[in-house]
Coordinates of C-alpha atoms in Angstrom, one line a residue:
Chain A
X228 CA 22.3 36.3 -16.2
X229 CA 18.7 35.5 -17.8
X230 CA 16.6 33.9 -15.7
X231 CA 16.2 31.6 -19.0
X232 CA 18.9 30.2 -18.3
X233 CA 16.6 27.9 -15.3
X234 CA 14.5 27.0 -18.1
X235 CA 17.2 25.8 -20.2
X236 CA 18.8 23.8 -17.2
X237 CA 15.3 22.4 -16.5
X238 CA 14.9 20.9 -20.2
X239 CA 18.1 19.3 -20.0
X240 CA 17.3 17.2 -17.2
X241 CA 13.9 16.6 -19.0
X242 CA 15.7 15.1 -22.2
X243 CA 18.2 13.4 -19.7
X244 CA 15.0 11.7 -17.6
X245 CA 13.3 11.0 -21.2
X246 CA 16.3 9.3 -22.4
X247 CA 16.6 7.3 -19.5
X248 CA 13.0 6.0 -19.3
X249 CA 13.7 5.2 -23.2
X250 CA 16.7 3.3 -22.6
X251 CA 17.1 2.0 -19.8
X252 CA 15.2 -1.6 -18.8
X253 CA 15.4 -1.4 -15.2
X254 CA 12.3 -0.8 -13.9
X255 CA 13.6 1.3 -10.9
X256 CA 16.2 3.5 -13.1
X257 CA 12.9 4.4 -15.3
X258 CA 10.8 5.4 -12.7
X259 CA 13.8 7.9 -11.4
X260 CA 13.9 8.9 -14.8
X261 CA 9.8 10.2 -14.4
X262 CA 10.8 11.7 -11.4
X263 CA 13.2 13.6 -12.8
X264 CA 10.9 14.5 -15.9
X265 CA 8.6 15.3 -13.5
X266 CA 11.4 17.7 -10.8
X267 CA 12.6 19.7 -14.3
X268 CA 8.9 20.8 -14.9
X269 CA 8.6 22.0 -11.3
X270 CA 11.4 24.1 -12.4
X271 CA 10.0 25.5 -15.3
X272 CA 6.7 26.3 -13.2
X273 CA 8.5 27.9 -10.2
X274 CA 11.0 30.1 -12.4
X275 CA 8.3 31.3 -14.4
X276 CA 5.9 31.9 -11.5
X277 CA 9.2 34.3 -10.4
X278 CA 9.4 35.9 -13.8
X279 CA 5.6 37.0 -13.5
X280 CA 5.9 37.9 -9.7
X281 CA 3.2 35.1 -9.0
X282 CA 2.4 32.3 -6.5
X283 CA 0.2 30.6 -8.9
X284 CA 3.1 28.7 -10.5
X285 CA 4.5 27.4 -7.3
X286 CA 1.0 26.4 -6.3
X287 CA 0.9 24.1 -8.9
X288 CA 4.6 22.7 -9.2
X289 CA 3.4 21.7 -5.3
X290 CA 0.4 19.9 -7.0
X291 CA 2.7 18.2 -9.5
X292 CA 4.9 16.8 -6.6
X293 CA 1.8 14.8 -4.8
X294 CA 0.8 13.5 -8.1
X295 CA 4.0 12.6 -8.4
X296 CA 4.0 11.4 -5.4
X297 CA 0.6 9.1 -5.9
X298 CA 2.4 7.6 -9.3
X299 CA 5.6 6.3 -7.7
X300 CA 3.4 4.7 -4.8
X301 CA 1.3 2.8 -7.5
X302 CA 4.7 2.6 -10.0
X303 CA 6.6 0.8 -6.9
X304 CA 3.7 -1.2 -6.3
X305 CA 3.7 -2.5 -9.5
X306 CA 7.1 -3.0 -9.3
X307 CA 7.0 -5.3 -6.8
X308 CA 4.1 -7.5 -7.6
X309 CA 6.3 -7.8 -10.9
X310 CA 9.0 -8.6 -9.2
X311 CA 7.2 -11.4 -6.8
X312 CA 6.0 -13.0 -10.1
X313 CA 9.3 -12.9 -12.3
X314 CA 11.8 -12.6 -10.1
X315 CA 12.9 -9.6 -11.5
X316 CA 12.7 -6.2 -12.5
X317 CA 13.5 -5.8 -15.9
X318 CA 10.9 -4.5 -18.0
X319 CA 11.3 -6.6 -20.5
X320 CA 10.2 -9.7 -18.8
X321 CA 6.4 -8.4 -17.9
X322 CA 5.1 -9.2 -21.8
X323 CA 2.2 -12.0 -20.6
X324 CA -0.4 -9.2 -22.0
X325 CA 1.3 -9.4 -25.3
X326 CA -0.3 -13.0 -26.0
Chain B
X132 CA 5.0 50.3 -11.8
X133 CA 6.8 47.3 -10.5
X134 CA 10.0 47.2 -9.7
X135 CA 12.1 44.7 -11.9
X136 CA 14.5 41.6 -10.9
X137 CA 18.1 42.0 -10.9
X138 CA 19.7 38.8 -10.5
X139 CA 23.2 39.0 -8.5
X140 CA 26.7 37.7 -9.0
X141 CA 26.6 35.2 -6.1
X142 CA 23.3 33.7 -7.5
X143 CA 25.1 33.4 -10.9
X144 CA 27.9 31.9 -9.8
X145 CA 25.2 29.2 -7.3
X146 CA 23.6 28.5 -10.3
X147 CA 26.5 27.1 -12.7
X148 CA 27.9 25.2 -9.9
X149 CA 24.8 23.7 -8.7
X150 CA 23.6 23.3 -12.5
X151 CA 26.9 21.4 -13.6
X152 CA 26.6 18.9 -10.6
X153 CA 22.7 18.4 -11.4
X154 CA 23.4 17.7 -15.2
X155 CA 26.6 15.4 -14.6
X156 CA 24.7 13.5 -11.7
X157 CA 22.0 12.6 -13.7
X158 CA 23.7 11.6 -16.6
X159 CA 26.1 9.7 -14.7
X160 CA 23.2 8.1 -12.4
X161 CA 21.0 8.0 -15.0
X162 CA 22.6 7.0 -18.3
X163 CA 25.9 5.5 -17.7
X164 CA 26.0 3.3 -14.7
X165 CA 24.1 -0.2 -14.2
X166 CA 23.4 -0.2 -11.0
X167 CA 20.4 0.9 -9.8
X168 CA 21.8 2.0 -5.7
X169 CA 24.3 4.7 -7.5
X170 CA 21.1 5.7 -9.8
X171 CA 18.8 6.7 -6.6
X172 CA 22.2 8.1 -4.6
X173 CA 22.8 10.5 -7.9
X174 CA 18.8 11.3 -7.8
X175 CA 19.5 12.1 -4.5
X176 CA 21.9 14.8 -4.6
X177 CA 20.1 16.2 -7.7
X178 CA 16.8 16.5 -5.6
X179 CA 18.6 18.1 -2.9
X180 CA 20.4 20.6 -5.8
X181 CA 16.7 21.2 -6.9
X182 CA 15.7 22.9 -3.3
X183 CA 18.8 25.0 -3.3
X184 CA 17.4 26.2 -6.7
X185 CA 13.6 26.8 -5.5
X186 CA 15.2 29.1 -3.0
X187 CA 17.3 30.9 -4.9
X188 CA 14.0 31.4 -7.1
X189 CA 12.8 32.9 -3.9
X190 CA 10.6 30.1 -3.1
X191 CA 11.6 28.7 0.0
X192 CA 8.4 26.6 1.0
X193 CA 9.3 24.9 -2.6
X194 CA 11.8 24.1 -1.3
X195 CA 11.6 22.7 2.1
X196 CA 8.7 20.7 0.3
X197 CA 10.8 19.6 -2.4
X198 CA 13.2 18.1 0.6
X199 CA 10.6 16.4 3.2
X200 CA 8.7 14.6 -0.1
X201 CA 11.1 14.0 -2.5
X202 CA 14.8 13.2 -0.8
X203 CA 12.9 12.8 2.0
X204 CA 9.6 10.6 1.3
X205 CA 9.8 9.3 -2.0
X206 CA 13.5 8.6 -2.9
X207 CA 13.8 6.6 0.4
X208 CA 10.8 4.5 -0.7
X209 CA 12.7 3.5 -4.3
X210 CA 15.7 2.8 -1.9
X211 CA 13.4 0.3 0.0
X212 CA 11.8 -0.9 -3.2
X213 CA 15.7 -1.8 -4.1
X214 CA 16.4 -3.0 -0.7
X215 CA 13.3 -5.4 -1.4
X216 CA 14.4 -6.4 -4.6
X217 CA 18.0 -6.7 -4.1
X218 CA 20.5 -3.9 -3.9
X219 CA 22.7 -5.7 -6.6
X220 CA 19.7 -5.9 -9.4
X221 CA 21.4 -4.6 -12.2
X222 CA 20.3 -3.1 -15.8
X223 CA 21.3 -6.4 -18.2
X224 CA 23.3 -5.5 -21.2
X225 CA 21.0 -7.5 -23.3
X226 CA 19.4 -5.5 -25.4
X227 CA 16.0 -6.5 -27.5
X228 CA 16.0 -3.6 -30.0
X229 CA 19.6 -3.2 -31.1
X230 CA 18.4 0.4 -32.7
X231 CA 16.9 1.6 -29.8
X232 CA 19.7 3.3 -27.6
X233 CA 21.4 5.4 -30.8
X234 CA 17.4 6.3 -31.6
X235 CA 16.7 7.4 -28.3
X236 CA 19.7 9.0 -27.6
X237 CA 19.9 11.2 -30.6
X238 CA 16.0 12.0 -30.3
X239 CA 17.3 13.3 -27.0
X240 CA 20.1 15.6 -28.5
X241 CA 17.8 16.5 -31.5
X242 CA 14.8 17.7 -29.0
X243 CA 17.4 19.3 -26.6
X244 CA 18.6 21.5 -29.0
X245 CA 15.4 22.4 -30.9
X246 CA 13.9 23.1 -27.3
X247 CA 16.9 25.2 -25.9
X248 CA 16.9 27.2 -29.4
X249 CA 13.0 27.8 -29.0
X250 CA 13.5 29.1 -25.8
X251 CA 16.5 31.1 -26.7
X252 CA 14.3 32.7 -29.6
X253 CA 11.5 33.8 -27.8
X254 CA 10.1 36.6 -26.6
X255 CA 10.8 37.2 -22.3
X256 CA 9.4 39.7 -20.6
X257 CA 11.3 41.9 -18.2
X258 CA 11.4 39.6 -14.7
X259 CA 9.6 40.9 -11.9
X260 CA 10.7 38.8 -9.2
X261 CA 8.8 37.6 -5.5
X262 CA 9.2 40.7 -4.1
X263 CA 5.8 41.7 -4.4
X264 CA 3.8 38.2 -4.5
X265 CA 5.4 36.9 -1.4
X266 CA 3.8 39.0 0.9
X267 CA 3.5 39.0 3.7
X268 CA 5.9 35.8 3.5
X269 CA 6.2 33.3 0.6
X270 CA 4.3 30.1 2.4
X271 CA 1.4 32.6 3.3
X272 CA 1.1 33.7 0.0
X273 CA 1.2 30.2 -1.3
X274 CA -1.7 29.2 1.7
X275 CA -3.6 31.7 0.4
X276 CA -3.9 30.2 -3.2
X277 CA -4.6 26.8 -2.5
X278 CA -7.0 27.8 0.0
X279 CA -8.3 30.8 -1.4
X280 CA -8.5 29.8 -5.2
X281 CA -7.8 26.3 -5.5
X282 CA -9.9 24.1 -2.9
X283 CA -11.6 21.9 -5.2
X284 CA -8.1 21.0 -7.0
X285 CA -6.7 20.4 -3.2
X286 CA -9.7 18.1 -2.6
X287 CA -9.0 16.2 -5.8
X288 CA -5.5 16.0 -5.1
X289 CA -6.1 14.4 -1.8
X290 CA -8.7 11.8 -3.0
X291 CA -6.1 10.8 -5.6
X292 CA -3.7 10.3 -3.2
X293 CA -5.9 8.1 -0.8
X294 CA -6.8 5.9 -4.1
X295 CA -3.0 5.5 -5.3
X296 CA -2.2 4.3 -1.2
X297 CA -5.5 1.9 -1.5
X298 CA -4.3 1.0 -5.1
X299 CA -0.6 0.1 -3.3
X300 CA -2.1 -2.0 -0.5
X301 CA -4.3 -3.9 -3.3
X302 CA -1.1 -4.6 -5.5
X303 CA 0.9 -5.8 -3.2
X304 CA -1.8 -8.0 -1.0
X305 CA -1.4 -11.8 -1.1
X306 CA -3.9 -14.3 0.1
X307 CA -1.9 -17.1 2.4
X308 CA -2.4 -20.1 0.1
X309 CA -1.9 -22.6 3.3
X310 CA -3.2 -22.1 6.5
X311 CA -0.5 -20.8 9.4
X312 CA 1.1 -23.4 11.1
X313 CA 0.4 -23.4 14.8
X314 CA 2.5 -24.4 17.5
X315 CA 1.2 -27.9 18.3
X316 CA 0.4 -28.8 14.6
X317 CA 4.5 -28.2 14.1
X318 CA 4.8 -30.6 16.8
X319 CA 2.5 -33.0 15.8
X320 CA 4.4 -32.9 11.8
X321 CA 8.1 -33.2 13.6
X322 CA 6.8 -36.3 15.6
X323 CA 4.9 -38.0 12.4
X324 CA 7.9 -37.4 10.5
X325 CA 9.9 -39.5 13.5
X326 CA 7.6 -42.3 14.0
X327 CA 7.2 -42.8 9.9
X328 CA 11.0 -41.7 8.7
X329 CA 12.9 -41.7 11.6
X330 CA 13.8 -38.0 11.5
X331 CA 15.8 -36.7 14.7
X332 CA 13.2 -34.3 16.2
X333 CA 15.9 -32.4 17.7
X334 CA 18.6 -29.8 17.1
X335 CA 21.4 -31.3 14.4
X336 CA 24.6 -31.4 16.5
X337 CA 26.8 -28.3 16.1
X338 CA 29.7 -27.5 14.3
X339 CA 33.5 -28.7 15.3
X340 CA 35.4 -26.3 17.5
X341 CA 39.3 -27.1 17.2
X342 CA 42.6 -25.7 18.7
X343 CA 43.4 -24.7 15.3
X344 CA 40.6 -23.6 13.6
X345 CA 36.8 -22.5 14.3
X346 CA 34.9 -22.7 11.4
X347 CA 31.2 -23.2 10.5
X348 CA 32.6 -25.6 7.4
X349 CA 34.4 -28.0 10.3
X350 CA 32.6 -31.1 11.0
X351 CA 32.2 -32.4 14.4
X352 CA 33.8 -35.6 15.8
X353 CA 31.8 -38.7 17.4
X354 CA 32.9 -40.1 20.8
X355 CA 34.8 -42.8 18.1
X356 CA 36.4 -40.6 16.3
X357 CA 34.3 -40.3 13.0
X358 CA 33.3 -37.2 11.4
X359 CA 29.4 -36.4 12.0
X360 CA 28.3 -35.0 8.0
X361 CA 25.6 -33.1 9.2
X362 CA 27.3 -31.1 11.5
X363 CA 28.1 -28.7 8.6
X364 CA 25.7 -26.6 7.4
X365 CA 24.2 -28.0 4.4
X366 CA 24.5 -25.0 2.1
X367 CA 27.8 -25.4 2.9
X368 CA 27.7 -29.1 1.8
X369 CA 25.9 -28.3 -1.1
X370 CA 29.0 -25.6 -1.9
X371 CA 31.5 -28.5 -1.6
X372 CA 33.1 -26.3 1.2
X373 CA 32.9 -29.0 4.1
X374 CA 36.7 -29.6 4.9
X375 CA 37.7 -32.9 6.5
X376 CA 40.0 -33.1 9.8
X377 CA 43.2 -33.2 8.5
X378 CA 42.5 -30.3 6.4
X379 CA 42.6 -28.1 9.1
X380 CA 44.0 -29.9 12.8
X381 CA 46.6 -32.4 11.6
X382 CA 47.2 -33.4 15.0
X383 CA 43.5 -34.6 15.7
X384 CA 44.1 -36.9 12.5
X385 CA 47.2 -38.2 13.7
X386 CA 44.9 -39.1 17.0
X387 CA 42.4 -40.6 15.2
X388 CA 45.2 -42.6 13.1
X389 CA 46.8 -43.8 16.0
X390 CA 43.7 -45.4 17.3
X391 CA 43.5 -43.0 20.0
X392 CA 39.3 -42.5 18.9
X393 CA 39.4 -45.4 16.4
X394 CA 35.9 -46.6 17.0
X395 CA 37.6 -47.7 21.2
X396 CA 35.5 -46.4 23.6
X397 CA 37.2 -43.4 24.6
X398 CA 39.2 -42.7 27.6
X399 CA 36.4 -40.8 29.1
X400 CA 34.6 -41.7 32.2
X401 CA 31.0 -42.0 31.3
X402 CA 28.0 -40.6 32.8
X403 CA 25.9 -43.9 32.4
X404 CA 23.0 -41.7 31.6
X405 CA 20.3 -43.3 29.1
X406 CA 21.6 -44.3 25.9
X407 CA 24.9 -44.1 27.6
X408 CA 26.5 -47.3 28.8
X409 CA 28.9 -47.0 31.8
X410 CA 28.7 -46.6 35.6
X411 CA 26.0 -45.6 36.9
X412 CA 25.8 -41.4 37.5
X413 CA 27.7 -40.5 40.3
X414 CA 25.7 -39.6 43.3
X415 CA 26.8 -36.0 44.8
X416 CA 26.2 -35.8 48.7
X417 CA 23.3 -33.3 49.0
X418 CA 21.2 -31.9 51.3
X419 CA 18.3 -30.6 49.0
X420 CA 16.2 -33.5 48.4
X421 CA 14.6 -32.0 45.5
X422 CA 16.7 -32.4 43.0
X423 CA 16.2 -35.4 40.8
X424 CA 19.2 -36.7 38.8
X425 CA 17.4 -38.4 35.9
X426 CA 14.1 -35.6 35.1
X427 CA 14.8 -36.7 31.1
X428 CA 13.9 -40.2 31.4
X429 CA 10.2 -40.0 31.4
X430 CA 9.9 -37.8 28.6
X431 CA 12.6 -39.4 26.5
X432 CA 10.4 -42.9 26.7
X433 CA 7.4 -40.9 25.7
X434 CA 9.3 -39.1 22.7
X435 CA 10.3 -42.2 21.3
X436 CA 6.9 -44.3 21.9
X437 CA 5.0 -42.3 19.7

């Protein structure tokens, strides 16, 4: 086994968090869709920070997880105050800025 | 020269279970179901097959971190968010864009496999593993690149996250549009609203209870035998779910039928107490002379003067 074969897992998940996020109109599922964009570069940054026999890569997949962190405190905010407003939490309905 | 990484059987074997269970979860929680309470339970699990992969990459700080603040911190704040929300908010099947799922979706396939064949194609060099870097232990190594190299990125990181918690208590504040009600202004309302409408200031009279059945959708009987409408709840009511007494205690209505209640005074023997007509209350023999038999009077006259 290659340890390519992390890398490969991690972009799965990617394209499956992507998709999601694309798709999906629930504001919640998309946010768990970032999270998971964001989890699957972690993995990239921690396998290749083993491939190199350096710390420098897990120092900044730690970083990554308190931005991420940060966004889904403000994201689930904003979720919310949507949700007090509409009465729900479909993405579609927040289009006010539109007109 | 370093020695090089030689990956074991045990971790092969780890990683195709843990990597099956990461890739169906997520596509099950993520793609497939409408309900966002399986979508965060999937995320879940996947977060928790994540750690078991940072320590198999020989990072074990990664992941205990990646347990405490992600299954730990943030994925039981999105299961608040949907607590808040309601657990049964569901994806709608309407869709706006008709073309927008195939699109997606097979953008998604096309950059998968373009990705996964770039990184097939390239060039890796030989792994050299944290044998080396994670000395003396892998979170001491990792303190001493954030606080050796990386201070002013730390200090960023931490402003950010006091904004993004300000930025959360600014979202969600709400000004109280009416002032809060105090204690003697509810009085105050209840009694206006008796002396102008006529509205009982009191409790509504409780439900039925019956030999046969104890039920919140049961009305309650007057001394005469009538059925008292606002007994039942008035959601209940509204549902059409109020049931009437023969529904549910034939034998009452039989009673009532008979002229047993039938608007008679009942076969009671009466208190005489205000609003109350009968005998006057019978008077126990006591020896405490404190206790007065009519303490309601007073207030009652008050009550019903204003």
């Amino acid at each position: 086994m290659n340890l390519m074969y992390y890398v490969i897992l991690a972009l799965v998940l990617f394209t499956i968090g992507a998709t999601a996020v694309l798709t999906r109109r629930n504001a919640i599922i998309a946010l768990l869709g970032v999270e998971l964009m964001l989890n699957s570069c972690n993995l990239v940054l921690v396998t290749f920070s083993r491939m190199w026999g350096n710390v420098e890569g897990q120092v900044f997949a730690f970083f990554v997880m308190v931005v991420a962190a940060a966004e889904v405190v403000v994201g689930l905010a904003i979720v919310v105050s949507i949700f007090r407003t509409h009465r729900s939490a479909s993405l579609d309905g927040a289009n006010q800025l539109k007109h | 020269m370093m020695d090089t990484l030689t990956i074991s059987t045990g971790e092969t074997l780890l990683f195709i279970a843990i990597a099956v269970v990461m890739v169906v979860l997520s596509i099950f929680g993520l793609l497939i179901t409408r309900r966002a309470v399986y979508s965060a339970g999937c995320m879940i699990v996947v977060m928790v097959c994540l750690a078991i992969l940072y320590t198999m990459l020989e990072a074990p700080f990664m992941g205990v971190v990646q347990v405490a603040v992600y299954t730990g911190a943030i994925l039981m704040m999105f299961l608040f968010v949907l607590m808040m929300i309601g657990v049964d908010s569901s994806d709608t099947t309407h869709e706006t864009l008709n073309w927008q799922r195939p699109v997606a979706i097979l953008g998604g396939i096309g950059f998968v496999v373009i990705a996964i064949g770039a990184v097939l194609g390239a060039h890796t060099p030989t792994a050299l593993g944290m044998k080396e870097a994670n000395t003396p232990t892998n979170p001491e190594a990792i303190a001493q690149s954030i606080f050796g190299n990386h201070v002013l990125t730390l200090e960023l990181v931490g402003t950010l996250l006091v904004v993004a918690a300000l930025g959360a208590m600014t979202l969600t504040h709400r000004e109280r549009t009416r002032p809060k009600l105090t204690q003697p202004e509810l009085v105050d309302a209840k009694m206006e609203a008796y002396a102008t409408t006529g509205r009982h200031i009191g409790q509504k009279p409780p439900t039925g209870v019956y030999a046969e059945s104890n039920s919140a959708t049961n009305p309650a009987l007057t001394a005469g035998g009538l059925e008292v409408e606002e007994s039942v709840p008035r959601v209940l009511r509204a549902r059409g779910q109020a049931r009437h007494v023969g529904q549910f205690s034939p034998a009452t209505a039989d009673r009532i039928r008979r002229g047993e209640f039938n608007g008679q005074q009942p076969q009671v023997p009466r208190s005489g107490l205000p609003g109350m007509p009968g005998e006057a209350a019978p008077q126990y023999p006591s020896s405490s002379p404190q206790i007065d038999a009519t303490p309601a009077q007073p207030e009652l006259e008050e009550g019903e003067s204003k």
